[in-house]
Short mmCIF file of C-alpha atoms and ligand atoms in Angstrom, two decimals:
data_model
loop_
_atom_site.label_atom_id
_atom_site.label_comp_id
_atom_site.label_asym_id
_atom_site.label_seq_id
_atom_site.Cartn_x
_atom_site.Cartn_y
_atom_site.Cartn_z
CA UNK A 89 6.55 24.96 -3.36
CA UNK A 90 6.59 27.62 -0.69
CA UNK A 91 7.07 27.08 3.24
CA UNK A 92 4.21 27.72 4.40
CA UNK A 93 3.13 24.37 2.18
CA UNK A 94 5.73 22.75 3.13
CA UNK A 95 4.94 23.62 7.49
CA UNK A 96 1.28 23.00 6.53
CA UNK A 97 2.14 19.13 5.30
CA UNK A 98 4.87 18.70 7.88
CA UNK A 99 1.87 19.50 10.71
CA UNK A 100 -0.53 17.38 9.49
CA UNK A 101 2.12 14.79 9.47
CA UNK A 102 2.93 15.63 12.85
CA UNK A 103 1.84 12.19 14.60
CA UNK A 104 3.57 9.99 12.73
CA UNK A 105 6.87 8.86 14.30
CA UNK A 106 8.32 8.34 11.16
CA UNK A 107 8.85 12.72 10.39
CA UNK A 108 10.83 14.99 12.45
CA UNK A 109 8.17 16.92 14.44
CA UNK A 110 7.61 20.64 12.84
CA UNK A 111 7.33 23.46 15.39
CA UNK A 112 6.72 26.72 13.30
CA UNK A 113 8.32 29.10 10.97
CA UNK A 114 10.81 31.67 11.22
CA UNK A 115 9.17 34.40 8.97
CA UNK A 116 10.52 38.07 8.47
CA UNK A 117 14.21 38.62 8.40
CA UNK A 118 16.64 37.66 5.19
CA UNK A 119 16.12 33.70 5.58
CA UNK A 120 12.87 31.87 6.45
CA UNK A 121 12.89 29.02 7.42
CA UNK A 122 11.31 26.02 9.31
CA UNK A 123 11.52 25.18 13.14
CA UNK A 124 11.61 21.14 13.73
CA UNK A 125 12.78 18.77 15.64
CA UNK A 126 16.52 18.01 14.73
CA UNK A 127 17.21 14.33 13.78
CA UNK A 128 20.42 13.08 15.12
CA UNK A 129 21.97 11.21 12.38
CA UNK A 130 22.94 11.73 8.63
CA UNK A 131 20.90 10.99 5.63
CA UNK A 132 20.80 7.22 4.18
CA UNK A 133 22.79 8.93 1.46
CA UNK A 134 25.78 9.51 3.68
CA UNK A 135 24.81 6.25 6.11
CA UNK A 136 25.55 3.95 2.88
CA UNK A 137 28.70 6.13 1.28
CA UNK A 138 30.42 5.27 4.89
CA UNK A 139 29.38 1.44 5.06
CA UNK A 140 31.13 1.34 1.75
CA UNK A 141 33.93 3.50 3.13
CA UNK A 142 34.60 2.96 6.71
CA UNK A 143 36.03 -0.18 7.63
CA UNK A 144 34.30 -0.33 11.44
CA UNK A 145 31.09 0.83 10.75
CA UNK A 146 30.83 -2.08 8.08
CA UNK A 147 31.71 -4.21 10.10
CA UNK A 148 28.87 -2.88 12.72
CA UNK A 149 25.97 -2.62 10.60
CA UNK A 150 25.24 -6.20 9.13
CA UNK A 151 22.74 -7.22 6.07
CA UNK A 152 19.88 -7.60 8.53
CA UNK A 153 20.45 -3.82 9.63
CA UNK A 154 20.16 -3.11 6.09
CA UNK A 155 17.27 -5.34 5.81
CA UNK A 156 15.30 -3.51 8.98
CA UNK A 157 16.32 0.00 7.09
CA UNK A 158 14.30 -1.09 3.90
CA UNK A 159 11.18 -2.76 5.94
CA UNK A 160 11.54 1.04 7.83
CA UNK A 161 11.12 3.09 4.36
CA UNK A 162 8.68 1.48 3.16
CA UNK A 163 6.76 1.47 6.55
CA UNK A 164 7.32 5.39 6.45
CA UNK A 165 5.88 6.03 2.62
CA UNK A 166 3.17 3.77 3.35
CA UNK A 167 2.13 5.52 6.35
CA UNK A 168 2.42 8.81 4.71
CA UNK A 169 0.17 7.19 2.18
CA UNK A 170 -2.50 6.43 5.18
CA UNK A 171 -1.98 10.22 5.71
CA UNK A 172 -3.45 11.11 2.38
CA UNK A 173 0.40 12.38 1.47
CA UNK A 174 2.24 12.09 -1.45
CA UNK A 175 6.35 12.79 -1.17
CA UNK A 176 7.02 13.41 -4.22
CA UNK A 177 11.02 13.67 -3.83
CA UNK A 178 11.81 10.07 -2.17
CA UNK A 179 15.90 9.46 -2.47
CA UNK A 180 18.44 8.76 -0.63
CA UNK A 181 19.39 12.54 0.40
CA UNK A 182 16.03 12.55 1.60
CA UNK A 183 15.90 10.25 4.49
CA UNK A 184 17.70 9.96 7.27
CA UNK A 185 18.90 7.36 10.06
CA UNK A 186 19.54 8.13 13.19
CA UNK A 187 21.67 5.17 14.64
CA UNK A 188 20.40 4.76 18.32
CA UNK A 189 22.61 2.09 19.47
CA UNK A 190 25.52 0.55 16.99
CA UNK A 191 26.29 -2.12 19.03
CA UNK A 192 22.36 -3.40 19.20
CA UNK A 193 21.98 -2.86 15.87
CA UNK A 194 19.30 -0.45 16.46
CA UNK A 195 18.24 2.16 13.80
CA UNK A 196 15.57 4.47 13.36
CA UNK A 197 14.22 6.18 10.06
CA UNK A 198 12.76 9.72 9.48
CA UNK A 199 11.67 10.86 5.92
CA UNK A 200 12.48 14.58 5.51
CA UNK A 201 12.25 17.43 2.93
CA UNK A 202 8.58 17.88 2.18
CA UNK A 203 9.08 20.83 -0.14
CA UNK A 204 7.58 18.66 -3.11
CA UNK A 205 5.14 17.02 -1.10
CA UNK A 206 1.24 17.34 -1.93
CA UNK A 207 -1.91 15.55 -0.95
CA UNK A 208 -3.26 12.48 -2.74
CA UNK A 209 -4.44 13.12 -6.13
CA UNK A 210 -3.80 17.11 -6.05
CA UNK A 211 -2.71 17.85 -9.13
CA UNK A 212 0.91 18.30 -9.03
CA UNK A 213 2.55 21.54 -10.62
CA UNK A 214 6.15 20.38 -9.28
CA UNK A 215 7.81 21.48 -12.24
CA UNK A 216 11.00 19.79 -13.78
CA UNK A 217 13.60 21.02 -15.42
CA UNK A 218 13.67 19.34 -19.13
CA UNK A 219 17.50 19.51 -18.90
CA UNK A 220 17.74 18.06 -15.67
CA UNK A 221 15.59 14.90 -17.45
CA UNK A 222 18.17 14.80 -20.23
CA UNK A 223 21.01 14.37 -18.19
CA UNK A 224 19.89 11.66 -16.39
CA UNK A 225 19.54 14.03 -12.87
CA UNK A 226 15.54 13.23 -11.50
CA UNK A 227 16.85 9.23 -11.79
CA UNK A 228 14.54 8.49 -8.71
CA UNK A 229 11.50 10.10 -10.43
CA UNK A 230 9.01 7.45 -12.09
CA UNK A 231 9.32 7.50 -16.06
CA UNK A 232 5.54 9.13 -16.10
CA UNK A 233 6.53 11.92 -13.69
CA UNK A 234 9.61 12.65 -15.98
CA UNK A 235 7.11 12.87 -18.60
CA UNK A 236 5.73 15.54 -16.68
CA UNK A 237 2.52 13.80 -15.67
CA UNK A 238 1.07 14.19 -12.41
CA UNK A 239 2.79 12.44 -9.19
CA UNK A 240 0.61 9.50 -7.18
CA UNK A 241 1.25 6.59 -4.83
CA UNK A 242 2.44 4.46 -7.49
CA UNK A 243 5.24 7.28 -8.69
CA UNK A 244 6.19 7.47 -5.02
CA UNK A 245 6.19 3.41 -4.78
CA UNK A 246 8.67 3.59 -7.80
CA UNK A 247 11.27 5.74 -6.01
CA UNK A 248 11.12 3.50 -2.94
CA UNK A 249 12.57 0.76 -5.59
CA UNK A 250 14.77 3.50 -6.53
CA UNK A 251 15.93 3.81 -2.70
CA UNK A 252 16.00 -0.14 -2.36
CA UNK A 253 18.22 -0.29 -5.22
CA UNK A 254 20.48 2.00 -3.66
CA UNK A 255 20.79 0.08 -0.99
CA UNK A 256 20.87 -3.43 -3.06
CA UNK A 257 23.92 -1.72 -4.91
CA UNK A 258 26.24 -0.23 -1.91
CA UNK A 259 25.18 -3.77 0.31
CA UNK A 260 25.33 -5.95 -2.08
CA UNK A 261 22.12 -7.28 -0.72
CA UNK A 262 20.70 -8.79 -4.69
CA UNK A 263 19.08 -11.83 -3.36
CA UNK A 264 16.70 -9.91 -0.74
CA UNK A 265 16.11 -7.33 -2.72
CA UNK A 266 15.86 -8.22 -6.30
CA UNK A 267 12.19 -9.09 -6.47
CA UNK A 268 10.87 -5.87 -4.58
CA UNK A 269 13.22 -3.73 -6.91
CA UNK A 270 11.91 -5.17 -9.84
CA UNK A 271 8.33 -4.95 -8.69
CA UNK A 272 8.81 -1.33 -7.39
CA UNK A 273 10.12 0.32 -10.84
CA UNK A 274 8.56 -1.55 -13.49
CA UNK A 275 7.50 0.97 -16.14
CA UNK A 276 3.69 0.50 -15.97
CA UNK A 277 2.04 2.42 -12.42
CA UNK A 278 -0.69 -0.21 -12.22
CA UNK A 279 1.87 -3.00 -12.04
CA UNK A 280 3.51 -1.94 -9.45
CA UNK A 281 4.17 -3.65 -6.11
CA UNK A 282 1.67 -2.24 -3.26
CA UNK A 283 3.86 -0.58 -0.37
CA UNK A 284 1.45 -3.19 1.92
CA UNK A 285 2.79 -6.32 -0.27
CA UNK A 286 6.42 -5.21 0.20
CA UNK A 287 6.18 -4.44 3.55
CA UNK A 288 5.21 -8.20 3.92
CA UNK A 289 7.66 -9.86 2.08
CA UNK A 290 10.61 -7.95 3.43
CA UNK A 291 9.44 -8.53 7.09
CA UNK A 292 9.15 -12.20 6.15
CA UNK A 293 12.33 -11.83 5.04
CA UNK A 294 13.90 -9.77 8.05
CA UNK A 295 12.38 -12.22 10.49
CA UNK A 296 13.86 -14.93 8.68
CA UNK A 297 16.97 -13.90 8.77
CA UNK A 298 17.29 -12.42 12.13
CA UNK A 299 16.27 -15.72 13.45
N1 ATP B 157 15.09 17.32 10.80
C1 ATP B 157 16.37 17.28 10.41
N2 ATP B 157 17.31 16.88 11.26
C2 ATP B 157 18.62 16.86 10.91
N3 ATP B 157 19.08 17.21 9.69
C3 ATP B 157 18.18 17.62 8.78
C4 ATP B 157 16.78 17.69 9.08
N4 ATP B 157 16.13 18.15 7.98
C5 ATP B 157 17.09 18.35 7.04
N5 ATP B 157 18.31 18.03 7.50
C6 ATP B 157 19.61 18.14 6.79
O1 ATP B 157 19.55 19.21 5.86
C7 ATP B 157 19.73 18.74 4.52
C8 ATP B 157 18.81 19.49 3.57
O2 ATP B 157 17.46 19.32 4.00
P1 ATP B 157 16.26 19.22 2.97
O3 ATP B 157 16.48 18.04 2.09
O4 ATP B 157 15.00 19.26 3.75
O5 ATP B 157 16.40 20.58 2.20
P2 ATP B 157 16.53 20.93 0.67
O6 ATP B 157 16.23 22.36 0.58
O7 ATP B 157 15.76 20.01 -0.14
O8 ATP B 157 18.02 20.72 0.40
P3 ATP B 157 18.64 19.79 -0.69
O9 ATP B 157 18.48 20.54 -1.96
O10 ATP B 157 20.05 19.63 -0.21
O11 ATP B 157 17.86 18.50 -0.69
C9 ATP B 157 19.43 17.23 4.59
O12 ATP B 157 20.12 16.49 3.60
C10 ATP B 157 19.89 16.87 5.98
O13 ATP B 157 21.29 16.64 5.99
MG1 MG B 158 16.44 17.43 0.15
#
């Protein structure tokens, strides 16, 4: 998808808190690009590959941090959903969390990358690669999207249980997150869990937890 898809989407998205605010585009010269506001943080991606690396910040950023990051996600796709917006791309790489205070275990989370994003229940021409299928590449893509049918809220609710396994398998975090991983990638889109039903059990479980 082009740019000026991608700045359309971003602006329409432009109220929720969730999505780095989008100011324009740079057009003529050798590289366009987008103007938005910069998030101050790295990508969960990176967040999680130092937890498992870096002795202090594990010891900073406990199982209930982890547990608020999840409830966050899934608040963000679901609100996107409201928004009539499909991501298309959810992973890891593609979200980011900007830590706003270590020490009060205070997080915030901002989806980004809305190249592959489209509207609910556009027809979806994001093309895939076959070879990158093979090789086991698009492994946050739902089964049918791999198949090359078209993206919807339930393909988007299956890479959120892609990005909650992630986060199950760096954390260690199996018994809070087994069930909504489960329900979030099972094979069939019908049966899988509502973003509204897993926002409720993992605040249940958050609140639980944080005491
Ligand atoms: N608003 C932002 N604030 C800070 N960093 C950002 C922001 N948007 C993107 N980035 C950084 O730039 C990287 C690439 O951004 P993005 O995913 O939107 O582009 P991309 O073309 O899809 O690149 P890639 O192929 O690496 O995913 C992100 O992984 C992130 O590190
Ligand atoms: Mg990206």
């Amino acid at each position: 998808m082009d740019l000026a898809h991608e700045t359309s989407v971003l602006l329409s998205l432009n109220d929720l808190s969730c999505v780095p605010k989008v100011y324009g585009q740079v057009v003529g010269g050798s590289r366009p690009g987008l103007v938005m506001s910069a998030v101050p943080g790295t990508t969960l991606e990176k967040f999680l590959e130092k937890w498992t690396t870096d002795s202090c910040f594990h010891r900073c950023v406990t199982r209930v941090d982890f547990l608020h990051i999840c409830l966050q996600v899934v608040r963000a796709i679901k609100s996107l959903h409201c928004s009539n917006i499909l991501h298309n791309d959810l992973k890891t790489d593609n979200l980011m969390v900007q830590i706003l205070s270590q020490n009060h275990h205070m997080f915030r989370v901002f989806v980004i990358d809305f190249g592959n994003a489209t509207q609910v229940g556009q027809y979806n021409a994001y093309h895939i690669d076959p070879d990158d299928v093979r090789e086991g590449r698009v492994t946050w893509l739902a089964p049918e999207v791999r198949r090359g049918e078209p993206t919807s809220i339930s393909s988007d609710i299956y890479s959120v249980g892609v990005v909650l396994r992630d986060v199950q398998h760096s954390t260690g975090l199996y018994d809070d997150l087994d069930n909504l991983v489960e329900g979030c990638t099972r094979e069939e889109p019908v049966c899988r869990t509502p973003l509204g039903e897993a926002e409720k059990r993992l605040l249940l479980r958050y609140k639980s937890l944080r005491g």
